[in-house]
Amino acid sequence: MIQYWKQLNWSVFFFSLLLLSVGFPGQIISARELFTINTADSSPYSTPLNTGIYDQIILKVFDSLGLKVKINHLPSARSIENVDIGLDDAEYARIKGLNEKFKNILPVNEKLLDFSFTAFAKDPRIRITGWNGLKKYNVGFIRGWKIYEINVKNTRSLQVVSSEVELFNMLLKDRVDIILYEKLRGYDFLSKNHISDVFALENPLSVRGMYLYVHKKHENLIPRIEKALREIKQGGEYDDIVGAFIQ
């Protein structure tokens, strides 16, 4: 009988731990607790020192809510899966609709930033409107960028490379007229390499909003995060953060 109660008590103990790790919708987090947020993004959006665009926005927002944050830099799949199982509290930055696949996460509907799929060229006078606007140019992009692999069909010539270094070198050496990348990542590369004769062209080929997701146990926190994000946008702090990476 004593052995039975020991086994029962251990079962209750482990079941309680499981409940605590998963949490409940509407669970309130104390200001003294550590809110763990994952990301798989890289520069200029996120850095190991948390100085990226997303990092600074996230830290500013949660500081205004009085919540202490720890940012974990993880591989893409693990980053989101850890939040889905309740091991961590939130994850950034992802496109809308990810909660259709991961059932335990919810989006914060105020977007962090627009991800702009953009053409770069040495001639800033080039004007491109839509994917068909590429047809008279020699074009290059990085292998694995699905949006370009799917949509770039009709060009004068097409070069596909393996890295951003190869991509920009190809343009600098006039092997192509246009390269396709992401706007702020392109600015980041140009700045770090002191390149002044390559320009982001107007009219991005596609723009996708990027969002923060939280585990469903923090559903009650979503309106507060959305409000804090809107406030830093309206107050100018948001523009200061993003603008520092565009100059």
XYZ file of N, CA and C in Angstrom:
741
model
N 0.825 -1.206 0.000
C 0.000 0.000 0.000
C 0.861 1.258 0.000
N 1.914 1.246 0.824
C 2.823 2.396 0.890
C 3.487 2.604 -0.467
N 3.903 1.478 -1.094
C 4.537 1.562 -2.410
C 3.576 2.166 -3.435
N 2.300 1.813 -3.328
C 1.285 2.343 -4.250
C 1.190 3.855 -4.133
N 1.152 4.358 -2.883
C 1.035 5.813 -2.675
C 2.287 6.543 -3.136
N 3.450 5.910 -2.973
C 4.678 6.527 -3.478
C 4.614 6.687 -4.998
N 4.152 5.611 -5.666
C 4.047 5.676 -7.121
C 3.023 6.720 -7.550
N 1.916 6.796 -6.819
C 0.875 7.769 -7.139
C 1.392 9.194 -6.976
N 2.118 9.429 -5.878
C 2.658 10.771 -5.627
C 3.643 11.194 -6.717
N 4.497 10.256 -7.147
C 5.429 10.581 -8.227
C 4.678 10.877 -9.519
N 3.602 10.153 -9.794
C 2.808 10.391 -10.998
C 2.184 11.778 -10.970
N 1.646 12.139 -9.814
C 1.045 13.470 -9.656
C 2.092 14.551 -9.844
N 3.289 14.313 -9.290
C 4.379 15.293 -9.387
C 4.761 15.545 -10.849
N 4.961 14.457 -11.614
C 5.373 14.623 -13.004
C 4.251 15.204 -13.860
N 3.007 14.856 -13.548
C 1.877 15.428 -14.275
C 1.786 16.928 -14.030
N 2.069 17.334 -12.798
C 2.054 18.763 -12.459
C 3.137 19.512 -13.220
N 4.324 18.889 -13.323
C 5.402 19.522 -14.086
C 5.011 19.703 -15.544
N 4.334 18.698 -16.101
C 3.907 18.776 -17.492
C 2.939 19.928 -17.701
N 1.988 20.080 -16.773
C 1.028 21.172 -16.871
C 1.716 22.518 -16.797
N 2.698 22.617 -15.924
C 3.422 23.881 -15.770
C 4.203 24.230 -17.027
N 4.775 23.201 -17.685
C 5.579 23.463 -18.882
C 4.711 23.869 -20.057
N 3.496 23.303 -20.150
C 2.613 23.624 -21.261
C 1.823 24.888 -20.985
N 1.356 25.033 -19.769
C 0.628 26.232 -19.384
C -0.812 26.194 -19.852
N -1.540 27.263 -19.541
C -2.937 27.385 -19.892
C -3.156 28.678 -20.656
N -4.152 28.703 -21.560
C -4.470 29.947 -22.231
C -4.803 31.019 -21.205
N -4.275 32.220 -21.444
C -4.570 33.309 -20.526
C -3.667 33.362 -19.324
N -2.662 32.486 -19.260
C -1.738 32.504 -18.132
C -1.039 33.851 -18.053
N -0.929 34.425 -16.869
C -0.294 35.721 -16.668
C 1.142 35.518 -16.235
N 2.060 36.208 -16.909
C 3.465 36.093 -16.544
C 3.848 37.264 -15.661
N 4.539 36.976 -14.596
C 4.966 38.003 -13.655
C 6.153 38.766 -14.210
N 6.270 40.039 -13.813
C 7.405 40.865 -14.237
C 8.721 40.291 -13.733
N 8.661 39.460 -12.691
C 9.886 38.871 -12.144
C 10.323 37.632 -12.911
N 9.420 37.075 -13.736
C 9.754 35.891 -14.516
C 10.531 36.279 -15.776
N 11.242 35.314 -16.335
C 12.013 35.530 -17.551
C 11.199 35.059 -18.745
N 10.963 35.950 -19.689
C 10.200 35.639 -20.893
C 11.193 35.248 -21.979
N 11.192 33.983 -22.380
C 12.184 33.497 -23.344
C 11.629 33.569 -24.767
N 12.383 34.234 -25.628
C 11.960 34.456 -27.009
C 13.028 33.908 -27.950
N 12.598 33.090 -28.912
C 13.524 32.467 -29.855
C 13.543 33.203 -31.187
N 14.665 33.096 -31.889
C 14.749 33.600 -33.253
C 15.766 32.783 -34.039
N 15.502 32.666 -35.336
C 16.449 32.016 -36.245
C 16.995 33.020 -37.252
N 16.682 34.299 -37.053
C 17.101 35.333 -37.997
C 18.580 35.664 -37.850
N 19.131 36.247 -38.913
C 20.535 36.669 -38.914
C 20.614 38.156 -39.244
N 21.835 38.679 -39.283
C 22.064 40.101 -39.544
C 21.450 40.519 -40.895
N 20.823 41.709 -40.957
C 20.767 42.753 -39.924
C 19.586 42.632 -38.977
N 18.805 41.540 -39.125
C 17.588 41.411 -38.333
C 17.848 40.944 -36.910
N 18.830 40.056 -36.746
C 19.169 39.565 -35.411
C 20.655 39.231 -35.374
N 21.278 39.473 -34.228
C 22.703 39.170 -34.057
C 22.907 38.484 -32.714
N 24.026 37.789 -32.533
C 24.298 37.136 -31.240
C 24.319 38.106 -30.060
N 24.602 39.381 -30.329
C 24.624 40.389 -29.261
C 23.286 41.114 -29.125
N 22.284 40.635 -29.871
C 20.933 41.207 -29.816
C 20.902 42.673 -30.241
N 21.682 42.987 -31.282
C 21.725 44.354 -31.788
C 21.023 44.500 -33.137
N 20.378 43.428 -33.614
C 19.681 43.472 -34.895
C 18.396 44.281 -34.815
N 17.792 44.519 -35.969
C 16.564 45.317 -36.034
C 15.454 44.686 -35.201
N 15.169 43.402 -35.472
C 14.125 42.727 -34.704
C 14.471 42.689 -33.218
N 15.734 42.394 -32.910
C 16.161 42.303 -31.507
C 15.831 43.589 -30.758
N 16.201 44.719 -31.350
C 16.002 45.997 -30.678
C 14.526 46.333 -30.519
N 13.734 46.010 -31.543
C 12.288 46.253 -31.451
C 11.681 45.409 -30.338
N 12.030 44.120 -30.312
C 11.501 43.211 -29.296
C 11.896 43.669 -27.893
N 13.159 43.992 -27.698
C 13.625 44.414 -26.375
C 12.939 45.697 -25.931
N 12.726 46.622 -26.864
C 12.053 47.879 -26.542
C 10.604 47.631 -26.131
N 9.919 46.785 -26.873
C 8.510 46.488 -26.590
C 8.345 45.822 -25.233
N 9.133 44.792 -24.974
C 8.958 44.056 -23.722
C 9.456 44.848 -22.517
N 10.432 45.710 -22.726
C 10.858 46.595 -21.644
C 9.728 47.537 -21.253
N 8.980 48.020 -22.244
C 7.856 48.914 -21.951
C 6.738 48.195 -21.205
N 6.697 46.860 -21.329
C 5.699 46.058 -20.612
C 6.202 45.614 -19.240
N 7.445 45.943 -18.929
C 8.018 45.560 -17.635
C 8.402 44.102 -17.549
N 8.652 43.472 -18.713
C 8.996 42.049 -18.740
C 10.462 41.860 -19.105
N 11.143 41.026 -18.346
C 12.542 40.718 -18.618
C 12.607 39.636 -19.687
N 13.439 39.864 -20.704
C 13.488 38.983 -21.872
C 14.856 38.335 -22.023
N 14.839 37.065 -22.419
C 16.061 36.372 -22.849
C 15.839 35.909 -24.280
N 16.721 36.330 -25.185
C 16.613 35.943 -26.587
C 17.520 34.745 -26.861
N 16.923 33.674 -27.391
C 17.672 32.473 -27.761
C 17.861 32.443 -29.275
N 19.089 32.270 -29.732
C 19.376 32.178 -31.164
C 19.509 30.700 -31.532
N 18.520 30.199 -32.282
C 18.411 28.764 -32.545
C 18.219 28.486 -34.033
N 18.461 27.236 -34.463
C 18.117 26.852 -35.834
C 16.626 27.039 -36.079
N 16.259 27.259 -37.330
C 14.897 27.653 -37.674
C 13.821 26.707 -37.132
N 13.963 25.406 -37.392
C 12.930 24.459 -36.969
C 12.810 24.393 -35.450
N 13.931 24.289 -34.782
C 13.922 24.200 -33.317
C 13.376 25.475 -32.676
N 13.670 26.597 -33.294
C 13.243 27.889 -32.763
C 11.730 27.955 -32.600
N 11.002 27.546 -33.634
C 9.541 27.616 -33.584
C 8.944 26.417 -32.848
N 9.550 25.245 -32.986
C 9.013 24.045 -32.340
C 9.079 24.150 -30.820
N 10.135 24.763 -30.293
C 10.254 24.924 -28.842
C 9.138 25.786 -28.269
N 8.663 26.730 -29.057
C 7.543 27.562 -28.605
C 6.240 26.781 -28.720
N 6.094 26.023 -29.787
C 4.869 25.248 -29.991
C 4.629 24.243 -28.866
N 5.707 23.662 -28.315
C 5.537 22.697 -27.220
C 5.539 23.372 -25.849
N 5.689 24.693 -25.823
C 5.621 25.421 -24.558
C 6.923 25.503 -23.803
N 8.023 25.063 -24.418
C 9.313 25.132 -23.747
C 9.795 26.578 -23.637
N 9.530 27.372 -24.697
C 9.833 28.801 -24.688
C 8.553 29.587 -24.938
N 8.629 30.909 -24.776
C 7.413 31.724 -24.732
C 7.013 32.354 -26.059
N 7.975 32.681 -26.911
C 7.650 33.397 -28.146
C 8.743 33.179 -29.183
N 8.464 33.615 -30.438
C 9.431 33.431 -31.518
C 9.215 34.492 -32.587
N 10.305 34.955 -33.175
C 10.220 35.936 -34.271
C 11.312 35.654 -35.295
N 11.179 36.143 -36.518
C 10.018 36.767 -37.109
C 9.539 35.845 -38.233
N 8.231 35.691 -38.328
C 7.660 34.735 -39.272
C 6.520 35.374 -40.047
N 6.199 34.790 -41.199
C 5.079 35.268 -41.992
C 3.764 34.901 -41.314
N 2.692 35.539 -41.740
C 1.364 35.249 -41.209
C 0.940 33.819 -41.572
N 0.109 33.227 -40.732
C -0.487 31.934 -41.029
C 0.254 30.735 -40.496
N 1.359 30.950 -39.772
C 2.155 29.831 -39.277
C 1.407 29.018 -38.224
N 0.434 29.649 -37.567
C -0.350 28.952 -36.545
C -1.293 27.915 -37.147
N -1.427 27.885 -38.464
C -2.209 26.823 -39.096
C -1.452 25.499 -39.050
N -0.127 25.586 -39.030
C 0.712 24.388 -38.938
C 1.051 24.066 -37.491
N 1.396 25.089 -36.723
C 1.755 24.917 -35.310
C 0.567 25.380 -34.460
N -0.152 24.428 -33.900
C -1.460 24.706 -33.312
C -1.409 25.381 -31.944
N -0.232 25.444 -31.323
C -0.147 26.005 -29.970
C 0.445 27.409 -29.933
N 0.583 28.032 -31.100
C 1.116 29.394 -31.130
C 0.083 30.348 -31.720
N 0.209 31.616 -31.342
C -0.709 32.648 -31.822
C 0.096 33.854 -32.304
N -0.357 34.511 -33.386
C 0.385 35.663 -33.894
C 0.049 36.942 -33.140
N 1.047 37.790 -33.006
C 0.822 39.173 -32.588
C 0.565 39.939 -33.879
N -0.633 40.464 -34.046
C -1.071 40.930 -35.362
C -0.497 42.270 -35.801
N 0.176 42.976 -34.911
C 0.912 44.180 -35.314
C 2.276 43.712 -35.830
N 2.546 43.917 -37.106
C 3.762 43.343 -37.698
C 5.020 44.026 -37.176
N 6.092 43.238 -37.148
C 7.390 43.769 -36.754
C 7.998 44.602 -37.876
N 7.859 44.116 -39.114
C 8.534 44.771 -40.235
C 8.043 44.145 -41.533
N 8.232 44.862 -42.620
C 7.997 44.293 -43.942
C 9.297 43.720 -44.492
N 9.214 42.515 -45.015
C 10.346 41.852 -45.659
C 10.210 42.123 -47.150
N 11.105 42.915 -47.719
C 10.974 43.381 -49.101
C 11.920 42.632 -50.037
N 11.351 41.855 -50.935
C 12.137 41.147 -51.950
C 12.419 42.139 -53.079
N 13.684 42.527 -53.200
C 14.055 43.724 -53.949
C 15.157 43.450 -54.965
N 15.118 44.190 -56.066
C 16.177 44.138 -57.075
C 17.228 45.201 -56.765
N 18.500 44.844 -56.959
C 19.623 45.773 -56.807
C 20.337 45.899 -58.151
N 20.839 47.108 -58.425
C 21.538 47.346 -59.689
C 22.572 48.452 -59.511
N 23.504 48.536 -60.458
C 24.479 49.634 -60.449
C 23.872 50.891 -61.060
N 22.846 50.710 -61.867
C 22.153 51.840 -62.494
C 20.843 52.107 -61.749
N 20.778 53.170 -60.940
C 19.570 53.428 -60.150
C 18.386 53.897 -60.988
N 18.612 54.156 -62.272
C 17.516 54.625 -63.136
C 16.645 53.474 -63.639
N 17.100 52.256 -63.466
C 16.305 51.103 -63.904
C 14.990 51.071 -63.135
N 13.900 50.864 -63.854
C 12.578 50.767 -63.242
C 11.971 49.402 -63.582
N 11.559 48.696 -62.554
C 10.964 47.369 -62.740
C 9.583 47.360 -62.099
N 8.604 46.896 -62.857
C 7.252 46.759 -62.320
C 6.832 45.300 -62.446
N 6.859 44.592 -61.338
C 6.453 43.194 -61.345
C 7.496 42.272 -61.953
N 7.197 40.983 -61.880
C 8.142 39.964 -62.342
C 8.422 40.066 -63.838
N 7.424 40.460 -64.622
C 7.624 40.575 -66.067
C 8.593 41.694 -66.429
N 8.809 42.611 -65.496
C 9.737 43.708 -65.748
C 11.186 43.267 -65.822
N 11.461 42.011 -65.483
C 12.837 41.494 -65.511
C 13.249 40.965 -66.881
N 12.304 40.866 -67.813
C 12.547 40.088 -69.027
C 13.656 40.629 -69.926
N 13.954 41.913 -69.862
C 15.005 42.441 -70.750
C 16.367 42.574 -70.066
N 16.491 41.984 -68.862
C 17.734 42.136 -68.096
C 18.425 40.792 -67.836
N 19.731 40.873 -67.634
C 20.514 39.738 -67.143
C 20.396 39.745 -65.622
N 19.891 38.658 -65.060
C 19.460 38.632 -63.655
C 20.198 37.543 -62.882
N 20.430 37.794 -61.593
C 21.015 36.789 -60.713
C 20.335 36.758 -59.360
N 20.311 35.587 -58.738
C 19.830 35.463 -57.355
C 20.492 34.265 -56.694
N 20.241 34.086 -55.408
C 20.865 33.012 -54.630
C 20.009 31.750 -54.676
N 20.641 30.635 -54.896
C 19.966 29.338 -54.930
C 19.238 29.085 -53.606
N 18.000 28.604 -53.703
C 17.238 28.283 -52.505
C 16.206 29.325 -52.119
N 16.270 30.504 -52.729
C 15.259 31.529 -52.457
C 14.030 31.187 -53.295
N 13.074 30.507 -52.663
C 11.947 29.918 -53.385
C 11.116 30.950 -54.127
N 10.944 32.120 -53.541
C 10.110 33.136 -54.191
C 10.687 33.523 -55.552
N 12.015 33.523 -55.664
C 12.647 33.845 -56.947
C 12.658 32.639 -57.877
N 12.905 31.473 -57.332
C 12.910 30.265 -58.164
C 11.544 30.034 -58.804
N 10.490 30.408 -58.096
C 9.130 30.210 -58.602
C 8.731 31.291 -59.602
N 9.098 32.531 -59.337
C 8.552 33.662 -60.095
C 9.440 34.199 -61.214
N 10.752 33.956 -61.150
C 11.644 34.484 -62.192
C 11.691 33.481 -63.342
N 10.911 33.767 -64.374
C 10.758 32.820 -65.483
C 11.310 33.341 -66.802
N 11.236 34.645 -67.001
C 11.531 35.197 -68.319
C 12.547 36.325 -68.194
N 13.812 36.030 -68.460
C 14.886 37.027 -68.395
C 15.788 36.881 -69.617
N 16.601 37.895 -69.863
C 17.574 37.787 -70.960
C 18.558 36.659 -70.667
N 19.043 36.613 -69.421
C 19.865 35.492 -68.949
C 19.683 35.391 -67.445
N 20.012 34.232 -66.894
C 19.819 34.018 -65.455
C 21.033 33.313 -64.866
N 21.569 33.879 -63.791
C 22.688 33.290 -63.063
C 22.228 32.997 -61.632
N 22.430 31.759 -61.178
C 22.053 31.370 -59.815
C 23.321 30.998 -59.061
N 23.544 31.634 -57.910
C 24.779 31.444 -57.143
C 24.457 30.916 -55.746
N 25.502 30.713 -54.946
C 25.328 30.053 -53.650
C 25.436 30.968 -52.441
N 25.866 32.220 -52.622
C 26.064 33.091 -51.464
C 25.862 34.549 -51.838
N 25.692 35.388 -50.812
C 25.520 36.811 -51.088
C 26.813 37.435 -51.608
N 27.961 36.911 -51.203
C 29.239 37.418 -51.718
C 29.309 37.202 -53.229
N 28.986 35.993 -53.672
C 28.968 35.701 -55.109
C 27.944 36.570 -55.831
N 26.811 36.770 -55.185
C 25.727 37.540 -55.792
C 26.168 38.971 -56.092
N 26.719 39.638 -55.088
C 27.113 41.035 -55.285
C 28.359 41.162 -56.157
N 29.277 40.212 -56.058
C 30.454 40.236 -56.935
C 30.055 40.114 -58.402
N 29.042 39.301 -58.642
C 28.549 39.114 -60.004
C 28.039 40.437 -60.582
N 27.369 41.212 -59.753
C 26.875 42.514 -60.198
C 28.019 43.513 -60.367
N 28.919 43.536 -59.397
C 30.043 44.476 -59.451
C 30.941 44.228 -60.659
N 31.022 42.971 -61.102
C 31.857 42.618 -62.260
C 31.077 42.667 -63.574
N 29.834 43.198 -63.506
C 28.990 43.404 -64.695
C 28.637 42.111 -65.427
N 28.573 41.018 -64.694
C 28.122 39.764 -65.303
C 26.603 39.720 -65.407
N 25.929 40.538 -64.605
C 24.474 40.687 -64.662
C 24.132 42.169 -64.534
N 22.904 42.510 -64.919
C 22.419 43.891 -64.775
C 21.736 44.108 -63.431
N 21.116 43.025 -62.935
C 20.270 43.114 -61.740
C 20.493 41.875 -60.885
N 20.535 42.057 -59.578
C 20.496 40.916 -58.655
C 19.263 41.046 -57.767
N 18.751 39.910 -57.330
C 17.537 39.875 -56.513
C 17.885 39.397 -55.113
N 17.452 40.170 -54.119
C 17.798 39.854 -52.729
C 16.695 40.397 -51.834
N 17.002 40.595 -50.553
C 16.061 41.249 -49.629
C 16.629 42.613 -49.291
N 15.778 43.608 -49.216
C 16.224 45.001 -49.167
C 17.206 45.301 -48.033
N 16.821 45.024 -46.788
C 17.676 45.397 -45.665
C 18.909 44.505 -45.558
N 18.786 43.242 -45.950
C 19.978 42.392 -46.003
C 20.969 42.928 -47.035
N 20.423 43.424 -48.149
C 21.278 44.022 -49.161
C 21.974 45.272 -48.653
N 21.221 46.140 -47.982
C 21.817 47.340 -47.388
C 22.914 46.967 -46.393
N 22.654 45.931 -45.616
C 23.625 45.492 -44.612
C 24.929 45.047 -45.281
N 24.816 44.279 -46.356
C 26.008 43.817 -47.078
C 26.763 44.993 -47.690
N 26.048 45.917 -48.303
C 26.686 47.077 -48.932
C 27.419 47.925 -47.904
N 26.792 48.108 -46.751
C 27.404 48.922 -45.698
C 28.666 48.268 -45.147
N 28.583 46.971 -44.838
C 29.724 46.266 -44.250
C 30.910 46.176 -45.211
N 30.621 46.189 -46.505
C 31.683 46.050 -47.501
C 32.019 47.373 -48.194
N 31.453 48.464 -47.675
C 31.774 49.817 -48.164
C 31.571 49.939 -49.674
N 30.437 49.422 -50.125
C 30.089 49.496 -51.546
C 29.095 50.641 -51.735
N 29.442 51.589 -52.570
C 28.596 52.777 -52.733
C 27.970 52.906 -54.117
N 28.317 52.008 -55.037
C 27.815 52.142 -56.409
C 26.811 51.052 -56.790
N 26.145 50.493 -55.790
C 25.045 49.552 -56.009
C 23.831 50.095 -55.266
N 22.661 50.013 -55.908
C 21.469 50.655 -55.359
C 20.280 49.691 -55.330
N 19.445 49.840 -54.305
C 18.173 49.121 -54.265
C 17.195 49.848 -55.172
N 16.583 49.125 -56.090
C 15.643 49.743 -57.017
C 14.288 49.957 -56.351
N 13.569 50.941 -56.861
C 12.238 51.220 -56.334
C 11.291 50.077 -56.683
N 10.161 50.040 -55.989
C 9.113 49.049 -56.232
C 9.586 47.611 -56.009
N 9.622 47.152 -54.751
C 9.986 45.753 -54.470
C 9.126 44.786 -55.279
N 9.699 43.656 -55.624
C 8.959 42.653 -56.383
C 7.876 41.994 -55.539
N 8.111 41.908 -54.237
C 7.112 41.361 -53.312
C 7.421 41.867 -51.906
N 6.372 42.071 -51.118
C 6.531 42.521 -49.731
C 5.715 41.603 -48.831
N 6.358 41.063 -47.800
C 5.672 40.175 -46.860
C 5.862 40.700 -45.443
N 4.778 40.858 -44.711
C 4.870 41.261 -43.313
C 5.441 40.141 -42.461
N 6.234 40.496 -41.458
C 6.858 39.525 -40.563
C 6.372 39.777 -39.138
N 6.110 38.689 -38.393
C 5.388 38.801 -37.127
C 6.056 38.035 -35.982
N 5.729 38.471 -34.777
C 6.064 37.755 -33.546
C 4.937 36.775 -33.245
N 5.297 35.563 -32.799
C 4.315 34.583 -32.337
C 4.566 34.283 -30.863
N 3.480 34.036 -30.123
C 3.607 33.644 -28.718
C 2.901 32.311 -28.499
N 3.336 31.581 -27.468
C 2.617 30.367 -27.086
C 1.220 30.758 -26.600
N 0.251 29.894 -26.848
C -1.142 30.232 -26.560
C -1.413 30.521 -25.089
N -0.527 30.061 -24.186
C -0.723 30.364 -22.768
C -0.552 31.854 -22.486
N 0.044 32.584 -23.447
C 0.242 34.027 -23.282
C -0.739 34.832 -24.132
N -1.868 34.226 -24.474
C -2.855 34.902 -25.323
C -3.269 36.253 -24.738
N -3.385 36.304 -23.411
C -3.806 37.556 -22.765
C -2.801 38.687 -22.958
N -1.563 38.336 -23.298
C -0.510 39.334 -23.452
C -0.512 39.977 -24.846
N -1.162 39.334 -25.810
C -1.113 39.794 -27.201
C -1.588 41.241 -27.373
N -2.753 41.636 -26.831
C -3.180 43.036 -27.012
C -2.183 44.039 -26.444
N -1.521 43.699 -25.354
C -0.533 44.608 -24.758
C 0.700 44.741 -25.650
N 1.134 43.622 -26.245
C 2.283 43.667 -27.156
C 1.938 44.492 -28.393
N 0.747 44.260 -28.940
C 0.314 45.013 -30.122
C 0.272 46.510 -29.827
N -0.257 46.867 -28.683
C -0.345 48.279 -28.290
C 1.049 48.886 -28.134
N 1.959 48.142 -27.493
C 3.324 48.644 -27.292
C 4.044 48.832 -28.625
N 3.828 47.909 -29.563
C 4.429 48.037 -30.890
C 3.913 49.275 -31.611
N 2.602 49.487 -31.557
C 2.027 50.673 -32.200
C 2.582 51.950 -31.581
N 2.765 51.936 -30.273
C 3.247 53.136 -29.584
C 4.677 53.489 -29.965
N 5.560 52.483 -30.109
C 6.939 52.828 -30.490
C 7.010 53.246 -31.960
N 6.058 52.774 -32.769
C 5.994 53.238 -34.157
C 5.535 54.692 -34.216
N 4.512 54.998 -33.435
C 3.976 56.361 -33.430
C 4.923 57.349 -32.761
N 5.706 56.878 -31.803
C 6.591 57.759 -31.055
C 7.931 58.024 -31.708
N 8.216 57.345 -32.825
C 9.455 57.601 -33.548
C 10.603 56.667 -33.205
N 10.490 55.899 -32.114
C 11.580 54.994 -31.717
C 11.780 53.891 -32.758
N 10.688 53.420 -33.316
C 10.733 52.376 -34.341
C 11.516 52.857 -35.562
N 11.203 54.063 -36.038
C 11.897 54.616 -37.201
C 13.381 54.826 -36.918
N 13.705 55.188 -35.686
C 15.116 55.363 -35.317
C 15.877 54.047 -35.437
N 15.248 52.950 -34.982
C 15.890 51.632 -35.029
C 16.096 51.186 -36.474
N 15.022 51.230 -37.266
C 15.098 50.765 -38.654
C 15.976 51.691 -39.490
N 15.837 52.993 -39.265
C 16.584 53.974 -40.050
C 18.082 53.842 -39.907
N 18.535 53.411 -38.742
C 19.977 53.259 -38.507
C 20.594 52.207 -39.421
N 19.783 51.277 -39.925
C 20.297 50.210 -40.788
C 20.186 50.564 -42.269
N 19.478 51.640 -42.576
C 19.266 52.017 -43.971
C 20.254 53.088 -44.409
N 20.744 53.866 -43.469
C 21.656 54.963 -43.796
C 22.958 54.434 -44.409
